[in-house]
Coordinates of C-alpha atoms in Angstrom, one line a residue:
M1 CA -0.7 -52.7 8.8
N2 CA 2.9 -51.8 7.8
D3 CA 4.3 -48.5 6.8
R4 CA 4.1 -48.0 3.0
N5 CA 7.3 -48.2 1.0
F6 CA 7.0 -46.5 -2.4
D7 CA 9.8 -48.4 -4.2
D8 CA 7.3 -50.2 -6.4
I9 CA 5.3 -47.1 -7.5
A10 CA 7.9 -44.3 -7.5
E11 CA 7.5 -43.5 -11.2
K12 CA 3.7 -43.6 -11.0
F13 CA 3.8 -41.3 -8.0
A14 CA 6.0 -38.8 -9.8
R15 CA 3.8 -38.8 -12.9
N16 CA 0.3 -38.8 -11.2
I17 CA 1.1 -36.5 -8.3
Y18 CA 3.7 -33.9 -9.2
G19 CA 2.9 -33.9 -12.9
T20 CA -0.8 -32.8 -12.5
T21 CA -2.8 -29.7 -11.6
K22 CA -3.5 -31.2 -8.2
G23 CA 0.2 -31.4 -7.5
R24 CA 0.8 -27.8 -8.7
L25 CA -2.1 -26.6 -6.6
R26 CA -0.9 -28.5 -3.5
Q27 CA 2.6 -27.1 -3.8
A28 CA 1.3 -23.5 -4.4
I29 CA -0.9 -23.5 -1.2
L30 CA 1.7 -25.3 0.8
W31 CA 4.4 -22.8 0.0
Q32 CA 2.1 -19.9 0.8
D33 CA 2.1 -21.3 4.4
L34 CA 5.8 -22.1 4.4
E35 CA 6.9 -18.7 3.3
V36 CA 5.1 -17.1 6.2
L37 CA 6.6 -19.7 8.6
L38 CA 10.1 -19.1 7.2
A39 CA 9.8 -15.4 7.5
G40 CA 9.3 -15.9 11.3
F41 CA 12.7 -17.6 11.5
A42 CA 14.5 -15.1 9.3
P43 CA 17.4 -14.5 8.9
R44 CA 18.5 -17.7 10.5
R45 CA 19.9 -20.6 8.5
L46 CA 17.7 -23.5 9.6
R47 CA 18.4 -27.1 10.2
V48 CA 15.5 -28.9 8.4
L49 CA 14.3 -32.5 8.4
D50 CA 12.2 -33.5 5.4
A51 CA 10.8 -36.8 6.8
G52 CA 9.4 -39.1 4.1
G53 CA 10.6 -36.4 1.7
G54 CA 10.0 -38.4 -1.5
E55 CA 11.7 -36.9 -4.6
G56 CA 12.8 -33.8 -2.7
Q57 CA 11.0 -30.9 -4.4
N58 CA 10.5 -29.1 -1.1
A59 CA 13.8 -30.1 0.3
C60 CA 15.7 -28.7 -2.7
R61 CA 13.8 -25.5 -2.6
L62 CA 14.7 -25.0 1.0
A63 CA 18.3 -25.9 0.2
E64 CA 18.3 -23.3 -2.5
M65 CA 17.3 -20.7 0.1
G66 CA 20.5 -21.6 2.1
H67 CA 19.0 -23.9 4.7
H68 CA 20.6 -27.2 5.6
V69 CA 18.2 -30.1 4.8
T70 CA 18.3 -33.7 5.8
L71 CA 15.9 -35.8 3.7
C72 CA 14.9 -39.3 4.7
D73 CA 12.6 -41.8 3.1
L74 CA 11.7 -45.4 3.6
S75 CA 12.0 -45.9 -0.2
A76 CA 15.5 -46.2 -1.5
E77 CA 14.2 -45.3 -5.0
M78 CA 12.7 -42.1 -3.7
V79 CA 16.0 -41.2 -1.9
A80 CA 17.9 -41.8 -5.2
R81 CA 15.5 -39.6 -7.1
A82 CA 15.8 -36.9 -4.5
R83 CA 19.6 -37.0 -4.7
R84 CA 19.5 -36.7 -8.5
H85 CA 17.1 -33.8 -8.2
A86 CA 19.4 -32.0 -5.8
E87 CA 22.4 -32.6 -8.1
E88 CA 20.4 -31.1 -11.0
K89 CA 19.6 -28.1 -8.9
A90 CA 23.2 -27.8 -7.7
V91 CA 22.1 -27.8 -4.0
S92 CA 23.6 -31.1 -2.9
G93 CA 26.1 -29.2 -0.7
N94 CA 23.2 -28.1 1.6
M95 CA 21.6 -31.5 1.8
H96 CA 22.1 -34.9 3.5
F97 CA 20.2 -38.0 2.3
I98 CA 19.3 -40.9 4.5
H99 CA 17.5 -44.2 3.6
S100 CA 15.5 -44.5 6.7
S101 CA 12.0 -44.5 8.1
A102 CA 10.9 -41.4 10.0
Q103 CA 10.8 -43.4 13.1
Q104 CA 14.5 -44.3 12.9
V105 CA 16.0 -41.2 11.4
G106 CA 16.8 -39.8 14.9
E107 CA 19.7 -42.3 15.0
H108 CA 21.3 -40.3 12.1
L109 CA 20.7 -36.8 13.3
E110 CA 23.7 -35.1 15.0
S111 CA 21.5 -32.5 16.7
P112 CA 17.8 -31.5 17.0
V113 CA 16.4 -29.6 14.0
D114 CA 14.5 -26.3 13.7
L115 CA 11.9 -27.3 11.2
I116 CA 10.4 -30.7 10.2
L117 CA 8.4 -31.3 7.0
F118 CA 6.1 -34.3 7.2
H119 CA 3.9 -34.1 4.1
A120 CA 1.5 -36.8 2.9
V121 CA 3.1 -39.5 5.1
L122 CA 1.0 -39.7 8.2
E123 CA -1.8 -41.5 6.4
W124 CA 0.6 -44.3 5.2
V125 CA 2.1 -45.3 8.6
A126 CA 0.9 -48.0 11.0
D127 CA 1.0 -45.9 14.1
P128 CA 0.4 -42.2 13.4
C129 CA 0.3 -41.1 17.0
A130 CA 3.6 -42.7 17.8
I131 CA 5.3 -41.1 14.8
L132 CA 4.2 -37.6 15.9
A133 CA 5.9 -38.3 19.3
S134 CA 9.1 -39.3 17.4
L135 CA 9.1 -36.1 15.4
W136 CA 8.6 -34.1 18.6
S137 CA 11.8 -35.7 20.0
Y138 CA 13.8 -34.6 16.9
L139 CA 12.8 -30.9 17.1
T140 CA 14.5 -28.2 19.1
P141 CA 12.3 -26.2 21.5
G142 CA 10.8 -23.3 19.6
G143 CA 10.9 -25.3 16.4
A144 CA 8.0 -26.0 14.0
L145 CA 6.4 -28.9 12.3
S146 CA 4.8 -28.6 8.9
L147 CA 2.4 -31.5 8.7
M148 CA 0.2 -32.3 5.7
F149 CA -2.2 -35.2 6.0
Y150 CA -4.9 -36.9 3.8
N151 CA -8.3 -35.8 5.0
A152 CA -11.0 -38.5 5.5
N153 CA -13.7 -35.8 5.1
G154 CA -12.4 -34.9 1.7
L155 CA -12.4 -38.5 0.6
L156 CA -16.0 -38.9 1.7
M157 CA -17.1 -35.7 -0.1
H158 CA -15.2 -36.7 -3.3
N159 CA -17.0 -40.1 -3.4
M160 CA -20.4 -38.5 -2.6
V161 CA -20.0 -36.0 -5.4
A162 CA -19.2 -38.9 -7.7
G163 CA -22.3 -40.8 -6.5
N164 CA -20.4 -43.7 -5.0
F165 CA -23.1 -44.2 -2.3
S166 CA -22.5 -47.9 -1.7
Y167 CA -18.8 -47.4 -1.3
V168 CA -19.4 -44.7 1.3
R169 CA -21.8 -46.9 3.2
S170 CA -19.2 -49.7 3.2
G171 CA -16.7 -47.4 5.0
M172 CA -14.6 -46.6 1.9
P173 CA -12.2 -49.5 2.1
K174 CA -9.0 -49.4 0.0
K175 CA -9.6 -51.6 -3.0
K176 CA -6.1 -52.1 -4.4
K177 CA -2.7 -52.4 -2.7
R178 CA -0.6 -50.6 -5.4
T179 CA -2.7 -47.5 -5.8
L180 CA -1.8 -43.9 -4.7
S181 CA -4.9 -43.8 -2.6
P182 CA -3.6 -43.6 1.0
D183 CA -4.0 -46.6 3.3
N184 CA -5.3 -44.7 6.3
P185 CA -7.4 -41.5 5.7
L186 CA -7.4 -39.4 8.8
Q187 CA -10.1 -37.6 10.7
P188 CA -8.9 -34.0 11.3
E189 CA -10.1 -33.8 14.9
Q190 CA -8.2 -37.0 15.7
V191 CA -4.9 -35.6 14.3
Y192 CA -5.4 -32.4 16.2
R193 CA -5.9 -34.4 19.4
W194 CA -2.7 -36.4 18.8
L195 CA -0.7 -33.2 18.3
E196 CA -2.1 -31.5 21.4
Q197 CA -1.6 -34.7 23.5
T198 CA 2.0 -34.8 22.5
G199 CA 2.5 -31.2 23.4
W200 CA 2.4 -29.4 20.1
R201 CA 0.8 -26.0 19.9
I202 CA -1.3 -25.7 16.6
A203 CA -0.5 -22.4 15.0
S204 CA -2.5 -22.7 11.7
K205 CA -4.6 -24.9 9.6
T206 CA -5.0 -24.8 5.8
G207 CA -7.2 -26.9 3.5
V208 CA -5.4 -28.1 0.4
R209 CA -7.5 -28.5 -2.7
V210 CA -10.8 -27.4 -1.2
F211 CA -12.4 -27.0 -4.6
H212 CA -10.2 -28.5 -7.3
D213 CA -11.2 -32.1 -6.9
Y214 CA -14.9 -31.4 -6.7
L215 CA -15.2 -29.5 -10.0
R216 CA -17.8 -31.2 -12.4
E217 CA -16.0 -29.9 -15.4
K218 CA -12.5 -31.4 -15.0
H219 CA -11.0 -29.5 -17.8
Q220 CA -11.4 -26.4 -15.6
Q221 CA -8.7 -27.7 -13.4
R222 CA -6.3 -27.1 -16.2
D223 CA -7.9 -24.4 -18.3
C224 CA -8.9 -22.1 -15.3
F225 CA -6.0 -22.9 -13.1
D226 CA -5.0 -19.3 -12.1
Q227 CA -8.7 -18.5 -11.2
L228 CA -9.0 -21.7 -9.3
L229 CA -5.8 -21.0 -7.3
A230 CA -7.0 -17.5 -6.5
L231 CA -10.2 -18.8 -5.1
E232 CA -8.5 -21.7 -3.2
T233 CA -6.2 -19.1 -1.6
Q234 CA -9.2 -16.9 -0.7
Y235 CA -11.1 -19.7 1.2
C236 CA -8.6 -22.4 2.2
R237 CA -7.8 -20.9 5.6
Q238 CA -11.4 -20.6 6.9
E239 CA -14.0 -23.1 7.8
P240 CA -15.9 -25.0 6.6
W241 CA -13.4 -25.2 3.7
I242 CA -10.4 -26.2 5.8
S243 CA -12.2 -29.4 6.8
M244 CA -13.2 -30.2 3.2
G245 CA -9.7 -30.1 1.7
R246 CA -8.4 -33.3 0.2
Y247 CA -5.4 -32.6 2.5
I248 CA -5.0 -30.4 5.5
H249 CA -1.7 -28.6 6.2
V250 CA -1.1 -27.9 9.9
I251 CA 1.8 -25.7 11.3
A252 CA 2.5 -26.9 14.9
Q253 CA 5.1 -25.5 17.2
K254 CA 7.1 -27.0 20.0
P255 CA 7.0 -24.5 22.9
E256 CA 10.3 -22.9 23.9
N257 CA 10.1 -24.4 27.4
Q258 CA 9.7 -28.0 26.2
G259 CA 12.7 -30.4 26.1

């Protein structure tokens, strides 16, 4: 398995992820967590790495707040899109763009960073445990990792609700190479073990889209979005709902005494 490069499906990714209610909901829940995390750093101007940052929505928002953000992506097309987005938002002066994998971006960093965003990337890489160790090395002691990963439990539940019994029994293999379905759905407990073995201290866990994808009446995702967001917010930081999210967002910290 190789790390996934999104050059060939960048436009499809933008249309099918960011341009949908699932993308809006994902961003809303994610930023609830990030705003709490950023408040803990205030009033510092942070050095941020958005590793596998795609089109740069989160990077640009952080740059608008005055933080200095380095965005890297394995896809040259995604980096170009992020650069254009930053220019449109007039935040390019607070950003640095690197065409690089997350594993190699350390070669381009002048100093350790205070915050790393690693969203919806872990499930696309060949060696998830190794990349978490790489991210650890880029982070200053006392810094934080915002990690969002594709949850294998959510994939199983989604297919069971749809009645795809044979597919679940077969282990839910990926059917097509060019789809937006991640290559490597991850078991939450395995990800937590990798983090803890590396030295991270897990500070919080949030389920992302704990109800949205399971609604029988799909029009409610759009027509009842505000009600849905309110209920997702109410339940997404408690079990069993965390473990049923299509994604899980983890905030993990590097202890002050770690080099």
